[in-house]
Coordinates of C-alpha atoms in Angstrom, one line a residue:
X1 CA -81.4 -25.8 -56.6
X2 CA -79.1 -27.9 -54.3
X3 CA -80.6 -31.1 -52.9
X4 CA -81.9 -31.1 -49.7
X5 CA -79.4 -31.6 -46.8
X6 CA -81.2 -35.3 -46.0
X7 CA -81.4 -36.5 -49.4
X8 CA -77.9 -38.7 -50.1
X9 CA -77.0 -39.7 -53.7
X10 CA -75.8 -43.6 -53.5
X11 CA -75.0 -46.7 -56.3
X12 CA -76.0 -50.3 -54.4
X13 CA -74.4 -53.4 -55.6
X14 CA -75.9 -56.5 -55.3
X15 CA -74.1 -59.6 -56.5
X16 CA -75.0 -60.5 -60.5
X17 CA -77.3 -57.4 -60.9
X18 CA -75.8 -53.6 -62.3
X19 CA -75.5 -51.5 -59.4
X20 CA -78.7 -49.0 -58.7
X21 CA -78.4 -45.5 -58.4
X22 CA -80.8 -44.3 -55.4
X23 CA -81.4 -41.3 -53.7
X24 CA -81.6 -42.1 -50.1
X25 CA -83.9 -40.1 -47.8
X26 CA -81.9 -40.0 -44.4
X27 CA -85.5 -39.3 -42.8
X28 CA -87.1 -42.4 -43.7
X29 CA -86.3 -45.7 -41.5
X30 CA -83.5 -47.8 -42.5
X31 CA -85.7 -50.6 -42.9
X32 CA -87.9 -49.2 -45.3
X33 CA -85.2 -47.6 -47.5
X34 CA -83.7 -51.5 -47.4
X35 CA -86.7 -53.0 -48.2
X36 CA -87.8 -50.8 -51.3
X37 CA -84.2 -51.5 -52.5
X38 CA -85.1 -55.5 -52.1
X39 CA -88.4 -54.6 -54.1
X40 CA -86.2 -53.5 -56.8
X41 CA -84.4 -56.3 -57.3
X42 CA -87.7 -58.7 -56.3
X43 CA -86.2 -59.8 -53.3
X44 CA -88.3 -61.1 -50.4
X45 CA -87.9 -61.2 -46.6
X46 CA -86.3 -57.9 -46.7
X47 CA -85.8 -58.5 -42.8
X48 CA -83.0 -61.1 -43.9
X49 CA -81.0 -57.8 -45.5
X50 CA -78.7 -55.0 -44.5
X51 CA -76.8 -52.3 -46.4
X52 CA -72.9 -52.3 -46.4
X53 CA -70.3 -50.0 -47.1
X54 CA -68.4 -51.6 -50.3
X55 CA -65.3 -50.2 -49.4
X56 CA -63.2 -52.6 -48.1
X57 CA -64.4 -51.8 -44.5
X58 CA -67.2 -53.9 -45.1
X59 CA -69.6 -52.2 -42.2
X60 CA -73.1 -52.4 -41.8
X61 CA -75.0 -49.6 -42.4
X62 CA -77.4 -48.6 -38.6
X63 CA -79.5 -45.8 -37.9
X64 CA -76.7 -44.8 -35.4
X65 CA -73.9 -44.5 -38.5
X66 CA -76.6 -43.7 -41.3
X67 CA -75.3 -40.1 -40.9
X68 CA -72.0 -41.0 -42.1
X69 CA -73.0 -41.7 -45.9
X70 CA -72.1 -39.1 -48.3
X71 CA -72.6 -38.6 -51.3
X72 CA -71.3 -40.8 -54.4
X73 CA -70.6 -43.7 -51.6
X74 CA -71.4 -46.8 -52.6
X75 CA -73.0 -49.3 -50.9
X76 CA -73.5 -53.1 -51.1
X77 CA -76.9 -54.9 -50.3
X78 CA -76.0 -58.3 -48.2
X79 CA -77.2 -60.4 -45.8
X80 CA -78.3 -59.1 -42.5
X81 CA -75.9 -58.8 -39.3
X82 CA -77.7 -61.5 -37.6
X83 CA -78.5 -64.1 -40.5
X84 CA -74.9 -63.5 -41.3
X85 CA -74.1 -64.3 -37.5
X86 CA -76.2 -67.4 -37.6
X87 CA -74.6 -68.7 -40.5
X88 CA -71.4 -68.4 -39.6
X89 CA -72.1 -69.8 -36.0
X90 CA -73.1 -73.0 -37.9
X91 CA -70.4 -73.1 -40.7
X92 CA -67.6 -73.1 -38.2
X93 CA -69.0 -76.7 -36.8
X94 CA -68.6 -77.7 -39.9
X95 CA -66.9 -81.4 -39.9
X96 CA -65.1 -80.4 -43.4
X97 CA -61.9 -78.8 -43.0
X98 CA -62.0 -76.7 -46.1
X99 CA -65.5 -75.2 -45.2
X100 CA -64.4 -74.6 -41.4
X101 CA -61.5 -72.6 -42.8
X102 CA -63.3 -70.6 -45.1
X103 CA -65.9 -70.0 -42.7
X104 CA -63.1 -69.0 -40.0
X105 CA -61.5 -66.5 -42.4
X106 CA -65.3 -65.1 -43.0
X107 CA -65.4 -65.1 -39.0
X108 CA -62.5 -63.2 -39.0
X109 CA -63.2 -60.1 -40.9
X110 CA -66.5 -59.8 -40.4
X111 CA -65.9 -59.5 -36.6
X112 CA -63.9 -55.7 -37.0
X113 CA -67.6 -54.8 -37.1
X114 CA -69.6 -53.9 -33.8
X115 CA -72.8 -54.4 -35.2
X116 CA -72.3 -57.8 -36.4
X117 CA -69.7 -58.9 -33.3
X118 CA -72.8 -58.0 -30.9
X119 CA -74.9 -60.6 -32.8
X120 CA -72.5 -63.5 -33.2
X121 CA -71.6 -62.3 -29.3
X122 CA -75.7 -63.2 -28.7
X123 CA -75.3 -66.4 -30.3
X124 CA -72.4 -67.2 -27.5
X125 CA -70.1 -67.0 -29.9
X126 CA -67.4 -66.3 -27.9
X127 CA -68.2 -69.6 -25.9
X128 CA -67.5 -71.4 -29.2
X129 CA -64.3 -69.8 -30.2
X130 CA -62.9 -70.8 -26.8
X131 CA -63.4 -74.4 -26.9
X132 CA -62.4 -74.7 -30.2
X133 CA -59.1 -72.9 -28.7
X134 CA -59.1 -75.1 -25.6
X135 CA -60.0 -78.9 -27.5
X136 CA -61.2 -78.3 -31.1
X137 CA -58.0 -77.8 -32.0
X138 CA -56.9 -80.9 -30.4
X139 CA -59.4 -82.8 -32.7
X140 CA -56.7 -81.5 -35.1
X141 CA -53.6 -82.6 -34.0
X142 CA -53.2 -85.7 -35.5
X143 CA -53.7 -84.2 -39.1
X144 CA -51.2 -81.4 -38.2
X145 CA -48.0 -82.8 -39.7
X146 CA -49.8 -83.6 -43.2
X147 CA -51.7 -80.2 -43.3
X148 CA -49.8 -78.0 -41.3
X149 CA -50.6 -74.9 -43.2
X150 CA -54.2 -75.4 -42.9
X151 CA -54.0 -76.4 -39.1
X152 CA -52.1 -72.7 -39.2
X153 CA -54.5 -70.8 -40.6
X154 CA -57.4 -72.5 -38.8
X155 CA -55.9 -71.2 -35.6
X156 CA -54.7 -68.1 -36.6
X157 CA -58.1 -66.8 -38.2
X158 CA -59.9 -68.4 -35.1
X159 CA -57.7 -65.7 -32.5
X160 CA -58.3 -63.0 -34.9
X161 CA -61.8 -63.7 -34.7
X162 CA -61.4 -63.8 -30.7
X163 CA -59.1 -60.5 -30.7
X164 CA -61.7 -58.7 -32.8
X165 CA -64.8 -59.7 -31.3
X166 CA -63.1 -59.1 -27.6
X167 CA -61.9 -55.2 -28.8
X168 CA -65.8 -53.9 -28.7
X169 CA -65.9 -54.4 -25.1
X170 CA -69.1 -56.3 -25.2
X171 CA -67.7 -58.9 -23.2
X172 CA -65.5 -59.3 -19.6
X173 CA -62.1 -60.6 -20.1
X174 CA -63.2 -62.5 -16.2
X175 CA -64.8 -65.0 -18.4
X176 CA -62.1 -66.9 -19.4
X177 CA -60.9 -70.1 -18.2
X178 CA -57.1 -71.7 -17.0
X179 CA -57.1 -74.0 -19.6
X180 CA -57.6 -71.6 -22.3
X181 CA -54.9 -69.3 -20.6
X182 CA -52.4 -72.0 -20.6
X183 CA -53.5 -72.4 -24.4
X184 CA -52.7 -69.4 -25.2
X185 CA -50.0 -68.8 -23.6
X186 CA -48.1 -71.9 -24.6
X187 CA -48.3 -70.8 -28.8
X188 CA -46.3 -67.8 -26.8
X189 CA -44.0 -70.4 -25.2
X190 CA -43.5 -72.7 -28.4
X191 CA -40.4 -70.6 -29.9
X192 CA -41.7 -72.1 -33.5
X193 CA -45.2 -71.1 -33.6
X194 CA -46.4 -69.8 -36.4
X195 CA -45.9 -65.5 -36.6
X196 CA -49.5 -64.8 -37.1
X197 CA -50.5 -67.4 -34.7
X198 CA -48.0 -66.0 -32.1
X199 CA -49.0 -62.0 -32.6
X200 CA -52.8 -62.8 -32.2
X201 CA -51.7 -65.0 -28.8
X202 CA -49.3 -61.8 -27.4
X203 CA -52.4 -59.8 -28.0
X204 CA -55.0 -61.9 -26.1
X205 CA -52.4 -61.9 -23.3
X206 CA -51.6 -57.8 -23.0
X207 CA -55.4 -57.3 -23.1
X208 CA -56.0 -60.2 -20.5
X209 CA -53.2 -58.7 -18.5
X210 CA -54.4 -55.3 -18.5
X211 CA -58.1 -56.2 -18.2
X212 CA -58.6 -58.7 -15.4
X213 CA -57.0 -58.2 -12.2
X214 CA -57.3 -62.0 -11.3
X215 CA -56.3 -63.0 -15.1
X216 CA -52.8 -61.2 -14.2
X217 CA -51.8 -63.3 -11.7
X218 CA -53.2 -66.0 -14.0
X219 CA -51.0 -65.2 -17.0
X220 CA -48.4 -64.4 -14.8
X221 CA -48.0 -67.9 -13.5
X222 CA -47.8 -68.8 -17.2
X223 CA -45.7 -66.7 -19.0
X224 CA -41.9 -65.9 -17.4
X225 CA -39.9 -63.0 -18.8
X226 CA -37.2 -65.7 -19.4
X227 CA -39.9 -67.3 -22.2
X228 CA -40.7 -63.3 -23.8
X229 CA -36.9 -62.3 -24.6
X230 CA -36.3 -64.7 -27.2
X231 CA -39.4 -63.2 -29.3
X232 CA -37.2 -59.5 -29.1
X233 CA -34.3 -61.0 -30.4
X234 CA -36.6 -62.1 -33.7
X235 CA -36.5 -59.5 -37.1
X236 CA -40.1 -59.2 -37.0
X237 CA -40.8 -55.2 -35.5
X238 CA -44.7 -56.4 -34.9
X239 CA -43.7 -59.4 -32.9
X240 CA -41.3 -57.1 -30.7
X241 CA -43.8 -54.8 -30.3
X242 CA -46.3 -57.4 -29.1
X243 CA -44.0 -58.6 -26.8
X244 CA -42.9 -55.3 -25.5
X245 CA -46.5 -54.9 -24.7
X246 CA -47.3 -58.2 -22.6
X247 CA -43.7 -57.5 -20.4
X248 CA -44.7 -53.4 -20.1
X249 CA -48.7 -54.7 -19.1
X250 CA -47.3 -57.6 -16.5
X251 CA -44.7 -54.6 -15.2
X252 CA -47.9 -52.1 -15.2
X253 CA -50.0 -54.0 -13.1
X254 CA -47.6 -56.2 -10.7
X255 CA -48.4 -55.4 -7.5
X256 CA -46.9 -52.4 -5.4
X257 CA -44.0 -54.8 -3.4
X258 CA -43.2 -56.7 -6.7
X259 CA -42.8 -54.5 -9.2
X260 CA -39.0 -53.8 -7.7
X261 CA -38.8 -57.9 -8.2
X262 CA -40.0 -58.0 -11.9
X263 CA -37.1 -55.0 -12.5
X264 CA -34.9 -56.8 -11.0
X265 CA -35.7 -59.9 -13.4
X266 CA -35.7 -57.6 -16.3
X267 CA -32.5 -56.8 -15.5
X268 CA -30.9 -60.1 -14.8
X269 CA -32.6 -61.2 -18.3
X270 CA -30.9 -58.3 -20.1
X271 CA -33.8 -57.0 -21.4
X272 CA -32.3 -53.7 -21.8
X273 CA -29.6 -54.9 -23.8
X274 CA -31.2 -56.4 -25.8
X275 CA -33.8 -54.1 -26.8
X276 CA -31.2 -51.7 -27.9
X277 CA -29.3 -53.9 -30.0
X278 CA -32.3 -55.8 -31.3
X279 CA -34.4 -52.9 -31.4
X280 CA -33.5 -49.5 -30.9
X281 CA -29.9 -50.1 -32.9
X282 CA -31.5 -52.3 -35.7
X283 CA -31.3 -51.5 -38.9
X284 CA -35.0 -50.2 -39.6
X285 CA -37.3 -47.7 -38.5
X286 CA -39.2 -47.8 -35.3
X287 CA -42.4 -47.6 -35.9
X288 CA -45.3 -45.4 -33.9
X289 CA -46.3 -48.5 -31.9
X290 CA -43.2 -49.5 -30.8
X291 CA -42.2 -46.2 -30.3
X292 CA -45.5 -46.1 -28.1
X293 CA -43.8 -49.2 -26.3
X294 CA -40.4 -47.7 -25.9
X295 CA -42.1 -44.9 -24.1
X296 CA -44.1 -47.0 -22.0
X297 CA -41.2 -49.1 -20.6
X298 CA -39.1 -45.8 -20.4
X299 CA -42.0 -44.5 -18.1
X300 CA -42.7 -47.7 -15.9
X301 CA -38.7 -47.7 -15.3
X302 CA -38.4 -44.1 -14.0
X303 CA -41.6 -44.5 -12.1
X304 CA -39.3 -46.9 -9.8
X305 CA -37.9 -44.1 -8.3
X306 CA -40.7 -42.6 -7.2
X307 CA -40.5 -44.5 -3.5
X308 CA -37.6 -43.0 -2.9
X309 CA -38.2 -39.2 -4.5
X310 CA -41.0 -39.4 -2.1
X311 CA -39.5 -40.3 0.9
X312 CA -38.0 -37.9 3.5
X313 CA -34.6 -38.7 5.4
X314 CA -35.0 -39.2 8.7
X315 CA -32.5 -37.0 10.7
X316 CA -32.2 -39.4 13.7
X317 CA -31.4 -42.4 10.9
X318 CA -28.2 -43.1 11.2
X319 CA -27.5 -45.7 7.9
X320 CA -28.9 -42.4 6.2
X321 CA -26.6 -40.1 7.7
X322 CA -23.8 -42.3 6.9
X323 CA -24.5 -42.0 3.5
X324 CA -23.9 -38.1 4.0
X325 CA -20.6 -38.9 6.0
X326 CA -19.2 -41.4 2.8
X327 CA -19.8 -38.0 0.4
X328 CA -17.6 -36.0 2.9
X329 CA -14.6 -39.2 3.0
X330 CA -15.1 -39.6 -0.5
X331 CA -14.9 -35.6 -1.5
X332 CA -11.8 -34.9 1.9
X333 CA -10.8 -38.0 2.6
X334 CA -11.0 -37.6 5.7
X335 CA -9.1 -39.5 8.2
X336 CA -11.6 -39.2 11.1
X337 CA -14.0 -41.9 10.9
X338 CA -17.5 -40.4 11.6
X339 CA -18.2 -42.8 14.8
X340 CA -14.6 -42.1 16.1
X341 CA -14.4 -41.3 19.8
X342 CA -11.1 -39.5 19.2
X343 CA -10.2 -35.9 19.2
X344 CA -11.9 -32.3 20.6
X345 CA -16.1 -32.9 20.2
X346 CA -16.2 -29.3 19.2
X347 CA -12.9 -29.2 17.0
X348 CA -14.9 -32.1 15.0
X349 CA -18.2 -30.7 14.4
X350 CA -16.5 -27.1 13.4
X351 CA -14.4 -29.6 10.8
X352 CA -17.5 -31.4 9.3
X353 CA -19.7 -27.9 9.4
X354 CA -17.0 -26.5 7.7
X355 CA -16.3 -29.0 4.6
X356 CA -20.6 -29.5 4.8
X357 CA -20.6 -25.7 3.4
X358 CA -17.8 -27.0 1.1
X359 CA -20.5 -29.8 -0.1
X360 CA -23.0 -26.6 -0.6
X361 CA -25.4 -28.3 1.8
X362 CA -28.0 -25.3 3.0
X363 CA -27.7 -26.5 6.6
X364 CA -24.0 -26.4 7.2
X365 CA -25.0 -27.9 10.9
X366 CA -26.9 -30.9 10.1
X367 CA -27.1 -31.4 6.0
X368 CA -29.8 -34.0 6.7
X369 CA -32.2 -31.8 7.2
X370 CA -32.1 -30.6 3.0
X371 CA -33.4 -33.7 2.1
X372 CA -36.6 -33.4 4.0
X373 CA -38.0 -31.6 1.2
X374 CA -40.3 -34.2 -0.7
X375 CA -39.9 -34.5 -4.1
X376 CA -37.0 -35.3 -4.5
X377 CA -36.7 -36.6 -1.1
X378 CA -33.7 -39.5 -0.8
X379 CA -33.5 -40.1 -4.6
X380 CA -31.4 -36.5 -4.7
X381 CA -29.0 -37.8 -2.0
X382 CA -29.0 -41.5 -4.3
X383 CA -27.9 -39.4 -6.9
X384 CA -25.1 -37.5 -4.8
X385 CA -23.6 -40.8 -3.7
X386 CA -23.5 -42.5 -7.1
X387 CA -22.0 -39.4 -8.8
X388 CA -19.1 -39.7 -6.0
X389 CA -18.7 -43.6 -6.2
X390 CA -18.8 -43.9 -10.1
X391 CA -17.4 -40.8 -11.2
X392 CA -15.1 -40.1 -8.3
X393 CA -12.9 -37.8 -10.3
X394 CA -15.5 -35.7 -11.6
X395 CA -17.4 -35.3 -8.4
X396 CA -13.9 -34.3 -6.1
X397 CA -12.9 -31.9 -8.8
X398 CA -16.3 -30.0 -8.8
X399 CA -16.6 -30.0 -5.2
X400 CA -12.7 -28.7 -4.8
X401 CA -13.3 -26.0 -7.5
X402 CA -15.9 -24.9 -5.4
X403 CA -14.4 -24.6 -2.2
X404 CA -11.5 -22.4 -3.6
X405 CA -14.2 -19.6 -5.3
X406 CA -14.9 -16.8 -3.8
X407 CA -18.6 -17.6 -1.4
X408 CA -20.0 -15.4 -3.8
X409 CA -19.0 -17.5 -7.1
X410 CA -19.0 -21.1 -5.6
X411 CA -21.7 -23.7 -7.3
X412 CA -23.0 -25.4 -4.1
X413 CA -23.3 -29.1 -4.7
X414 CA -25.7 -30.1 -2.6
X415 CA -28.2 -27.5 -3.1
X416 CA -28.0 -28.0 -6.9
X417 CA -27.9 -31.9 -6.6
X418 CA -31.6 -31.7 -4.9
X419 CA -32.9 -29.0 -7.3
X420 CA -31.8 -30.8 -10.4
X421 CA -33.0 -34.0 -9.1
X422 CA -36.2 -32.6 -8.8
X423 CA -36.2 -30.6 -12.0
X424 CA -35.2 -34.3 -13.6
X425 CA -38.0 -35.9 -11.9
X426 CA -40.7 -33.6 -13.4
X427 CA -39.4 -33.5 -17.1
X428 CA -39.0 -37.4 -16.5
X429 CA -42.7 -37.7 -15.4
X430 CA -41.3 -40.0 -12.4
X431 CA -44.3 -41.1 -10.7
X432 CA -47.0 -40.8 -13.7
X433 CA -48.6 -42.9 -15.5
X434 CA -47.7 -43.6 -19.0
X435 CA -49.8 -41.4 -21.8
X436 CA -52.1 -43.5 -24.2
X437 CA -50.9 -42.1 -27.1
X438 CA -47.0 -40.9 -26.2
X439 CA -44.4 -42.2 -28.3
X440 CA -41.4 -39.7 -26.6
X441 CA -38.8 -42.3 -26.2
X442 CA -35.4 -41.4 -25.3
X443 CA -32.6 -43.6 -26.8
X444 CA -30.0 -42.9 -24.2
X445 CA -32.0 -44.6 -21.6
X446 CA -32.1 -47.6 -23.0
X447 CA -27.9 -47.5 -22.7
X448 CA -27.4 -47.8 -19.5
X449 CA -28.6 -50.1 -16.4
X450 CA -28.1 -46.7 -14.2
X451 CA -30.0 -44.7 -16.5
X452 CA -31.1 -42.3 -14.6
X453 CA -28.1 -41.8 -12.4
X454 CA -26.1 -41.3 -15.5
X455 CA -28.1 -38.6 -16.8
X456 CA -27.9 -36.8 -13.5
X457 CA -23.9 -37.1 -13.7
X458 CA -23.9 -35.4 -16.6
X459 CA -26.3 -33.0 -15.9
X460 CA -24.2 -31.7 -12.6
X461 CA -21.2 -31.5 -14.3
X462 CA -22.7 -29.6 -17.5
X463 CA -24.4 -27.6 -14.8
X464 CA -21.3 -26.5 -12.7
X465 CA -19.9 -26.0 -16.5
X466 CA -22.0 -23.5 -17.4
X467 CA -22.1 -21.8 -13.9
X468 CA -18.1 -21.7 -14.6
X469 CA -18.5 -20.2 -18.2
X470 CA -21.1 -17.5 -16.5
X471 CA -18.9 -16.6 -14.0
X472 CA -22.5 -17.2 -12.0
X473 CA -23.1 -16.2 -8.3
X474 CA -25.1 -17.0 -5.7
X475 CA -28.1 -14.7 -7.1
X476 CA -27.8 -16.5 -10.9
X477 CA -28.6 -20.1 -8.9
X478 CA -32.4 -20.3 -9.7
X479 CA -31.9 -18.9 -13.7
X480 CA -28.1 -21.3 -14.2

């Protein structure tokens, strides 16, 4: 007969003794299955003892994860999640440098494990780890230059400790003060700090970023795009990607009226640039977090354009309509200036309704009335004018092709510039927030300032390709 379905075959280790094989009854308490184990091995204070996966992981075994122990896994008997936690809390104090190490590097794996980061949490250990950060290490400073690698790893396991134990959520990123911020930040700011010490410092930052509202205008006072860009132009992929992460979390959660500002920093910094050449371009794979990175920053740069997709021209505006009046000079070249007082009223308007039909504007009469349609708003009239300004050739040759087909075989311009802007939008996501988990960056958009702009040139010319190539008419419009 099969065993029954809450009976689990286990070995136990326990250090210096051979390893037991037990039969654990998953209805019994935890407690009493750890304390008949202790019995075996004539172990008091069972209390003092836990059960532990011995596979690496190094878990502690709860009655909320019991359920997960199959059989043939083998466990380890150890010291209990909070004697451990007390120990530890005292062995970091320690005044000898080689015991506060060891302890630290203890401190730092233990703390991937909820059940033990809850009790070392409940012993204030959190408390600890920051004033260590903010003026224990200070204690240090003097013995730096004679054991610098020590000093190293004393900080770096000390913010591992700090990045695992924050990770459970147990505790509010609110808690944190400026001086331990302005620590942080400046092992970011020190272009020689030490890789570890300087991935574990990026992290605290992101999550400070994206957890506080009043630590992001903390670290942002700190931490200047100017000071991040060096750390992408590094060969170290996990340093990138930590530093893609703080500028895409400052970008994420800037304020509505500075968001534009930071883009424009980004810009001016070259960030772009140098992503592609350091990043994108070098010569390695990307791997699925930076990908996740790429994506983000992709996402948070389209999502710039959503003010504009969502804003409706105003036929009375007269700068707007302007821009409507530059597509007709640019595409005619017309003489008349728009404003001109000269010439028949009625001659001119039959003129501009007649090369506005030319354009492929739906209202002939007054074209600003086709971009009234939110999405895509202004950002499809954007796109109109940058097509004619930057490729000027391209956009008079479609728009005289055009105007010599038959009505019935023309590609209207206009109507397919504010339809594909739109269709662009929603396969772009424009407006959206970024996915958790997508990784869908696009390459191309990381080779142009104008990205977006540029993909719509090529879009309206490949579209009033294939409209040719159809021989398409005005019925084929929605399908082409």
């Amino acid at each position: 007969m099969p065993p029954p379905a809450d009976i689990v075959k286990v070995a136990i280790e326990w250090p210096g003794a051979f390893p037991k094989l037990m039969e654990i009854d998953q209805k019994k308490p935890l407690s009493a299955i750890i304390k008949e184990v202790c019995d075996g091995w004539s172990l008091s204070n069972h209390e003092y003892y836990a059960l532990q996966h011995a596979d690496g992981s190094n878990f502690y075994i709860t009655e909320k994860n019991r359920n997960e122990i199959k059989n043939g896994t083998i466990l380890r008997l150890t010291t209990s999640p909070a004697q451990n936690a007390l120990q530890l809390h005292e062995r970091i104090q320690s005044s000898s440098m080689d015991a506060k190490l060891e302890a630290l590097k203890d401190l730092a794996g233990y703390s991937r494990d909820v059940t033990f980061a809850q009790e070392f949490i409940n012993l204030d250990g959190i408390s600890l780890l920051t004033q260590m950060v903010e003026s224990g290490t200070e204690r240090y400073q003097k013995l730096q230059k004679i054991m610098k690698p020590c000093f190293g790893d004393m900080l770096s396991f000390t913010l591992t400790a700090f990045v695992e134990l924050m990770d459970h959520g147990i505790v509010s990123w609110d808690t944190f003060s400026v001086a331990f911020i302005k620590k942080i930040a400046s092992y970011v700011n020190k272009f020689a700090t030490d890789i570890a010490i300087l991935q574990r410092s990026l992290a605290i930052l992101e999550s400070m970023v994206l957890n506080s509202h009043d630590l992001y205008h903390k670290v942002a006072q700190e931490i200047t795009i100017g000071q991040l860009i060096p750390h992408l132009q590094g060969a170290d992929q996990e340093i990138q990607t930590y530093t893609t992460a703080v500028i895409n979390a400052l970008f994420l959660k800037a304020p509505d009226d500075k968001r534009q500002e930071m883009a424009n920093i980004l810009a001016q910094k070259q960030l772009r640039s140098i992503i592609l050449q350091h990043v994108i371009r070098a010569q390695r794979a990307i791997n699925n977090e930076m990908a996740h990175q790429l994506y983000v920053l992709q996402v948070l740069t389209f999502n710039l354009l959503e003010d504009r997709m969502m804003t409706k021209m105003d036929p009375q505006d007269q700068a707007q309509r302007d821009i409507i009046f530059e597509l007709r000079r640019i595409a005619f070249d017309a003489e008349l200036e728009p404003n001109s007082g000269g010439g028949n009223v009625e001659k001119r308007k039959s003129m501009y309704t007649r090369d506005y039909k030319k354009l492929g504007f739906i209202n002939h009469v007054n074209p600003a009335m086709d971009f009234t349609q939110i999405p895509p708003g202004m950002l499809a009239l954007d796109n109109m004018l940058y097509f004619a300004k930057h490729h000027q050739d391209a956009y008079i040759r479609i728009v005289l092709e055009n105007s010599s087909r038959e009505d019935k075989h023309e590609c209207p311009f206009g109507r397919s510039s504010i339809e594909l802007t739109k269709l662009l939008c929603e396969i772009l996501k424009v407006g959206e927030l970024p996915s958790e988990t997508g990784n869908d960056f696009h390459p191309m958009f990381f080779t142009h300032d104008r990205s977006f702009e540029e993909f719509f040139c090529i879009c309206i010319q490949l579209l009033n390709k294939t409209w040719k190539e159809m021989r398409a008419t005005s019925e084929d419009f929605n399908k082409i």
